[in-house]
């Protein structure tokens, strides 16, 4: 009877995590891929979560799920990069459709593209996904202190990339600040 109780508790915990975080994981994946791929990423993320949910402490599911989704996206990118060029199709239209909340300014997108992948991901987790510093650190596998420093440097680098030549960072008209409201850095 104890095994049945453990299984029931695991199922309830998984269902709770799914109900609370599926939309956030799907949106996260949509901002980085097309909707079809995002659905696959979300499904794979929760498949992994079902198998490994006992490895994460209660209350820490959200950043853990984002870290799984990030790894699934990386695996899919590597697989796509191995595809012959004839089979790769342009996903720009799909990404534009999925990115309804993505910063629309071309200069911001270009500046983000110039950042290294980890810094870009950190900014996106904090600004777009609403993770706090501790959650972003957990999602990316960094310490909180390292994440704080990386976030500060990534913001500074982004501001430099977006500033018109000759103006100090942050003084550019239309500058975008990648900060979560109420965040303490």
PDB file of C-alpha atoms in Angstrom:
ATOM      1  CA  UNK A   1       0.000   0.000   0.000  1.00  0.00           C
ATOM      2  CA  UNK A   2       2.931   2.332   0.700  1.00  0.00           C
ATOM      3  CA  UNK A   3       4.155   2.053  -2.914  1.00  0.00           C
ATOM      4  CA  UNK A   4       0.700   3.068  -4.168  1.00  0.00           C
ATOM      5  CA  UNK A   5       0.767   6.099  -1.858  1.00  0.00           C
ATOM      6  CA  UNK A   6       4.243   7.108  -3.104  1.00  0.00           C
ATOM      7  CA  UNK A   7       3.091   6.786  -6.717  1.00  0.00           C
ATOM      8  CA  UNK A   8      -0.043   8.847  -6.015  1.00  0.00           C
ATOM      9  CA  UNK A   9       2.003  11.554  -4.323  1.00  0.00           C
ATOM     10  CA  UNK A  10       4.476  11.626  -7.243  1.00  0.00           C
ATOM     11  CA  UNK A  11       1.599  11.899  -9.703  1.00  0.00           C
ATOM     12  CA  UNK A  12       0.016  14.771  -7.748  1.00  0.00           C
ATOM     13  CA  UNK A  13       3.349  16.590  -7.559  1.00  0.00           C
ATOM     14  CA  UNK A  14       3.904  16.166 -11.296  1.00  0.00           C
ATOM     15  CA  UNK A  15       0.371  17.327 -12.121  1.00  0.00           C
ATOM     16  CA  UNK A  16       0.864  20.380  -9.908  1.00  0.00           C
ATOM     17  CA  UNK A  17       4.186  21.209 -11.611  1.00  0.00           C
ATOM     18  CA  UNK A  18       2.606  20.709 -15.033  1.00  0.00           C
ATOM     19  CA  UNK A  19      -0.424  22.880 -14.224  1.00  0.00           C
ATOM     20  CA  UNK A  20       1.690  25.649 -12.701  1.00  0.00           C
ATOM     21  CA  UNK A  21       4.559  25.747 -15.204  1.00  0.00           C
ATOM     22  CA  UNK A  22       3.551  24.308 -18.589  1.00  0.00           C
ATOM     23  CA  UNK A  23       2.514  27.670 -20.053  1.00  0.00           C
ATOM     24  CA  UNK A  24       5.754  29.308 -18.908  1.00  0.00           C
ATOM     25  CA  UNK A  25       7.884  26.498 -20.377  1.00  0.00           C
ATOM     26  CA  UNK A  26       5.948  26.574 -23.661  1.00  0.00           C
ATOM     27  CA  UNK A  27       6.252  30.382 -23.907  1.00  0.00           C
ATOM     28  CA  UNK A  28       9.964  30.130 -23.112  1.00  0.00           C
ATOM     29  CA  UNK A  29      10.420  27.664 -25.973  1.00  0.00           C
ATOM     30  CA  UNK A  30       8.226  29.755 -28.330  1.00  0.00           C
ATOM     31  CA  UNK A  31      10.515  32.722 -27.842  1.00  0.00           C
ATOM     32  CA  UNK A  32      13.438  30.618 -29.003  1.00  0.00           C
ATOM     33  CA  UNK A  33      11.827  28.543 -31.770  1.00  0.00           C
ATOM     34  CA  UNK A  34       8.665  28.068 -33.804  1.00  0.00           C
ATOM     35  CA  UNK A  35       5.409  26.908 -32.169  1.00  0.00           C
ATOM     36  CA  UNK A  36       5.702  23.306 -33.360  1.00  0.00           C
ATOM     37  CA  UNK A  37       9.219  22.981 -31.981  1.00  0.00           C
ATOM     38  CA  UNK A  38       8.123  24.725 -28.780  1.00  0.00           C
ATOM     39  CA  UNK A  39       5.369  22.152 -28.280  1.00  0.00           C
ATOM     40  CA  UNK A  40       7.940  19.372 -28.737  1.00  0.00           C
ATOM     41  CA  UNK A  41      10.327  21.071 -26.300  1.00  0.00           C
ATOM     42  CA  UNK A  42       7.589  21.452 -23.681  1.00  0.00           C
ATOM     43  CA  UNK A  43       6.539  17.819 -24.105  1.00  0.00           C
ATOM     44  CA  UNK A  44      10.123  16.566 -23.812  1.00  0.00           C
ATOM     45  CA  UNK A  45      10.733  18.839 -20.814  1.00  0.00           C
ATOM     46  CA  UNK A  46       7.803  17.364 -18.918  1.00  0.00           C
ATOM     47  CA  UNK A  47       8.735  13.834 -19.988  1.00  0.00           C
ATOM     48  CA  UNK A  48      12.132  14.354 -18.354  1.00  0.00           C
ATOM     49  CA  UNK A  49      10.433  16.008 -15.374  1.00  0.00           C
ATOM     50  CA  UNK A  50       8.182  12.988 -14.861  1.00  0.00           C
ATOM     51  CA  UNK A  51      11.204  10.690 -14.696  1.00  0.00           C
ATOM     52  CA  UNK A  52      13.316  12.955 -12.484  1.00  0.00           C
ATOM     53  CA  UNK A  53      10.945  15.051 -10.385  1.00  0.00           C
ATOM     54  CA  UNK A  54      12.166  13.351  -7.219  1.00  0.00           C
ATOM     55  CA  UNK A  55      15.607  14.911  -7.918  1.00  0.00           C
ATOM     56  CA  UNK A  56      14.353  18.466  -7.297  1.00  0.00           C
ATOM     57  CA  UNK A  57      13.201  20.005  -4.047  1.00  0.00           C
ATOM     58  CA  UNK A  58       9.623  21.206  -3.756  1.00  0.00           C
ATOM     59  CA  UNK A  59       9.343  24.868  -4.713  1.00  0.00           C
ATOM     60  CA  UNK A  60      12.337  24.739  -7.068  1.00  0.00           C
ATOM     61  CA  UNK A  61      10.517  23.210 -10.021  1.00  0.00           C
ATOM     62  CA  UNK A  62      10.292  26.352 -12.182  1.00  0.00           C
ATOM     63  CA  UNK A  63      14.026  27.068 -12.680  1.00  0.00           C
ATOM     64  CA  UNK A  64      14.676  23.338 -12.946  1.00  0.00           C
ATOM     65  CA  UNK A  65      12.100  23.028 -15.744  1.00  0.00           C
ATOM     66  CA  UNK A  66      13.652  26.005 -17.569  1.00  0.00           C
ATOM     67  CA  UNK A  67      17.070  24.326 -17.344  1.00  0.00           C
ATOM     68  CA  UNK A  68      15.618  21.147 -18.849  1.00  0.00           C
ATOM     69  CA  UNK A  69      13.903  23.132 -21.620  1.00  0.00           C
ATOM     70  CA  UNK A  70      17.153  24.970 -22.348  1.00  0.00           C
ATOM     71  CA  UNK A  71      19.022  21.654 -22.707  1.00  0.00           C
ATOM     72  CA  UNK A  72      16.276  20.213 -24.939  1.00  0.00           C
ATOM     73  CA  UNK A  73      16.488  23.312 -27.163  1.00  0.00           C
ATOM     74  CA  UNK A  74      20.278  22.929 -27.344  1.00  0.00           C
ATOM     75  CA  UNK A  75      19.922  19.264 -28.348  1.00  0.00           C
ATOM     76  CA  UNK A  76      17.428  20.205 -31.053  1.00  0.00           C
ATOM     77  CA  UNK A  77      19.717  22.954 -32.371  1.00  0.00           C
ATOM     78  CA  UNK A  78      22.637  20.526 -32.557  1.00  0.00           C
ATOM     79  CA  UNK A  79      20.455  17.988 -34.377  1.00  0.00           C
ATOM     80  CA  UNK A  80      19.211  20.674 -36.763  1.00  0.00           C
ATOM     81  CA  UNK A  81      22.794  21.813 -37.404  1.00  0.00           C
ATOM     82  CA  UNK A  82      23.640  18.249 -38.449  1.00  0.00           C
ATOM     83  CA  UNK A  83      20.790  18.193 -41.003  1.00  0.00           C
ATOM     84  CA  UNK A  84      21.778  18.526 -44.640  1.00  0.00           C
ATOM     85  CA  UNK A  85      21.233  22.117 -45.837  1.00  0.00           C
ATOM     86  CA  UNK A  86      18.470  21.037 -48.244  1.00  0.00           C
ATOM     87  CA  UNK A  87      16.323  19.881 -45.303  1.00  0.00           C
ATOM     88  CA  UNK A  88      16.704  23.018 -43.229  1.00  0.00           C
ATOM     89  CA  UNK A  89      13.824  25.438 -43.741  1.00  0.00           C
ATOM     90  CA  UNK A  90      13.617  29.105 -42.833  1.00  0.00           C
ATOM     91  CA  UNK A  91      11.956  29.497 -39.445  1.00  0.00           C
ATOM     92  CA  UNK A  92      12.022  33.317 -39.334  1.00  0.00           C
ATOM     93  CA  UNK A  93       8.291  33.681 -39.978  1.00  0.00           C
ATOM     94  CA  UNK A  94       7.468  31.112 -37.277  1.00  0.00           C
ATOM     95  CA  UNK A  95       9.693  32.918 -34.775  1.00  0.00           C
ATOM     96  CA  UNK A  96       8.126  36.288 -35.590  1.00  0.00           C
ATOM     97  CA  UNK A  97       4.652  34.842 -34.974  1.00  0.00           C
ATOM     98  CA  UNK A  98       5.717  33.234 -31.699  1.00  0.00           C
ATOM     99  CA  UNK A  99       7.591  36.277 -30.450  1.00  0.00           C
ATOM    100  CA  UNK A 100       4.607  38.512 -29.717  1.00  0.00           C
ATOM    101  CA  UNK A 101       6.264  39.762 -26.542  1.00  0.00           C
ATOM    102  CA  UNK A 102       9.796  39.815 -27.920  1.00  0.00           C
ATOM    103  CA  UNK A 103      11.461  43.199 -28.137  1.00  0.00           C
ATOM    104  CA  UNK A 104      10.412  44.550 -31.531  1.00  0.00           C
ATOM    105  CA  UNK A 105      13.224  46.979 -32.066  1.00  0.00           C
ATOM    106  CA  UNK A 106      15.722  45.825 -34.698  1.00  0.00           C
ATOM    107  CA  UNK A 107      18.624  47.412 -32.828  1.00  0.00           C
ATOM    108  CA  UNK A 108      17.760  45.456 -29.682  1.00  0.00           C
ATOM    109  CA  UNK A 109      17.568  42.181 -31.615  1.00  0.00           C
ATOM    110  CA  UNK A 110      20.877  42.881 -33.318  1.00  0.00           C
ATOM    111  CA  UNK A 111      22.478  43.798 -30.008  1.00  0.00           C
ATOM    112  CA  UNK A 112      21.134  40.648 -28.338  1.00  0.00           C
ATOM    113  CA  UNK A 113      22.445  38.550 -31.219  1.00  0.00           C
ATOM    114  CA  UNK A 114      25.935  39.937 -30.614  1.00  0.00           C
ATOM    115  CA  UNK A 115      26.019  38.736 -27.008  1.00  0.00           C
ATOM    116  CA  UNK A 116      27.375  35.297 -26.236  1.00  0.00           C
ATOM    117  CA  UNK A 117      24.694  32.635 -25.871  1.00  0.00           C
ATOM    118  CA  UNK A 118      24.851  32.329 -22.067  1.00  0.00           C
ATOM    119  CA  UNK A 119      24.583  36.106 -21.520  1.00  0.00           C
ATOM    120  CA  UNK A 120      21.711  36.371 -24.002  1.00  0.00           C
ATOM    121  CA  UNK A 121      19.940  33.469 -22.286  1.00  0.00           C
ATOM    122  CA  UNK A 122      20.448  35.036 -18.851  1.00  0.00           C
ATOM    123  CA  UNK A 123      18.958  38.357 -19.989  1.00  0.00           C
ATOM    124  CA  UNK A 124      16.011  36.587 -21.590  1.00  0.00           C
ATOM    125  CA  UNK A 125      15.324  34.464 -18.502  1.00  0.00           C
ATOM    126  CA  UNK A 126      15.254  37.538 -16.263  1.00  0.00           C
ATOM    127  CA  UNK A 127      13.571  40.058 -18.578  1.00  0.00           C
ATOM    128  CA  UNK A 128      11.193  37.916 -20.602  1.00  0.00           C
ATOM    129  CA  UNK A 129      10.554  34.848 -18.484  1.00  0.00           C
ATOM    130  CA  UNK A 130      10.393  36.749 -15.192  1.00  0.00           C
ATOM    131  CA  UNK A 131      12.854  34.568 -13.282  1.00  0.00           C
ATOM    132  CA  UNK A 132      14.518  36.180 -10.301  1.00  0.00           C
ATOM    133  CA  UNK A 133      18.272  36.024  -9.807  1.00  0.00           C
ATOM    134  CA  UNK A 134      18.196  32.791  -7.787  1.00  0.00           C
ATOM    135  CA  UNK A 135      15.897  31.057 -10.302  1.00  0.00           C
ATOM    136  CA  UNK A 136      18.027  32.175 -13.264  1.00  0.00           C
ATOM    137  CA  UNK A 137      21.145  30.934 -11.466  1.00  0.00           C
ATOM    138  CA  UNK A 138      19.527  27.546 -10.900  1.00  0.00           C
ATOM    139  CA  UNK A 139      18.276  27.340 -14.486  1.00  0.00           C
ATOM    140  CA  UNK A 140      21.734  28.044 -15.915  1.00  0.00           C
ATOM    141  CA  UNK A 141      23.725  26.101 -13.334  1.00  0.00           C
ATOM    142  CA  UNK A 142      25.640  29.106 -11.957  1.00  0.00           C
ATOM    143  CA  UNK A 143      26.034  30.301  -8.396  1.00  0.00           C
ATOM    144  CA  UNK A 144      23.919  33.282  -7.405  1.00  0.00           C
ATOM    145  CA  UNK A 145      27.047  35.471  -7.130  1.00  0.00           C
ATOM    146  CA  UNK A 146      28.250  34.455 -10.596  1.00  0.00           C
ATOM    147  CA  UNK A 147      24.795  35.092 -12.009  1.00  0.00           C
ATOM    148  CA  UNK A 148      24.651  38.561 -10.446  1.00  0.00           C
ATOM    149  CA  UNK A 149      28.019  39.486 -11.994  1.00  0.00           C
ATOM    150  CA  UNK A 150      27.137  37.959 -15.382  1.00  0.00           C
ATOM    151  CA  UNK A 151      23.781  39.754 -15.425  1.00  0.00           C
ATOM    152  CA  UNK A 152      25.424  43.088 -14.622  1.00  0.00           C
ATOM    153  CA  UNK A 153      28.045  42.588 -17.337  1.00  0.00           C
ATOM    154  CA  UNK A 154      25.482  41.369 -19.880  1.00  0.00           C
ATOM    155  CA  UNK A 155      23.287  44.419 -19.266  1.00  0.00           C
ATOM    156  CA  UNK A 156      26.275  46.733 -19.575  1.00  0.00           C
ATOM    157  CA  UNK A 157      27.419  45.053 -22.800  1.00  0.00           C
ATOM    158  CA  UNK A 158      23.888  45.204 -24.242  1.00  0.00           C
ATOM    159  CA  UNK A 159      23.628  48.905 -23.375  1.00  0.00           C
ATOM    160  CA  UNK A 160      26.983  49.530 -25.091  1.00  0.00           C
ATOM    161  CA  UNK A 161      25.853  47.661 -28.184  1.00  0.00           C
ATOM    162  CA  UNK A 162      22.600  49.622 -28.327  1.00  0.00           C
ATOM    163  CA  UNK A 163      24.074  53.067 -27.624  1.00  0.00           C
ATOM    164  CA  UNK A 164      24.571  55.311 -30.650  1.00  0.00           C
ATOM    165  CA  UNK A 165      28.226  55.984 -31.361  1.00  0.00           C
ATOM    166  CA  UNK A 166      29.511  58.644 -29.010  1.00  0.00           C
ATOM    167  CA  UNK A 167      26.694  58.506 -26.443  1.00  0.00           C
ATOM    168  CA  UNK A 168      27.016  56.899 -23.026  1.00  0.00           C
ATOM    169  CA  UNK A 169      25.267  53.546 -22.529  1.00  0.00           C
ATOM    170  CA  UNK A 170      21.647  53.931 -21.472  1.00  0.00           C
ATOM    171  CA  UNK A 171      21.322  57.403 -23.043  1.00  0.00           C
ATOM    172  CA  UNK A 172      20.201  56.069 -26.400  1.00  0.00           C
ATOM    173  CA  UNK A 173      16.666  57.025 -27.332  1.00  0.00           C
ATOM    174  CA  UNK A 174      14.519  53.937 -27.129  1.00  0.00           C
ATOM    175  CA  UNK A 175      17.092  52.017 -25.102  1.00  0.00           C
ATOM    176  CA  UNK A 176      15.727  48.802 -23.688  1.00  0.00           C
ATOM    177  CA  UNK A 177      16.593  47.920 -20.098  1.00  0.00           C
ATOM    178  CA  UNK A 178      16.479  44.224 -19.387  1.00  0.00           C
ATOM    179  CA  UNK A 179      15.294  44.356 -15.802  1.00  0.00           C
ATOM    180  CA  UNK A 180      12.492  42.615 -14.002  1.00  0.00           C
ATOM    181  CA  UNK A 181      10.393  45.062 -12.034  1.00  0.00           C
ATOM    182  CA  UNK A 182      11.284  44.952  -8.382  1.00  0.00           C
ATOM    183  CA  UNK A 183      14.504  43.049  -9.072  1.00  0.00           C
ATOM    184  CA  UNK A 184      17.455  43.667  -6.835  1.00  0.00           C
ATOM    185  CA  UNK A 185      20.796  43.238  -8.491  1.00  0.00           C
TER     186      UNK A 185
END
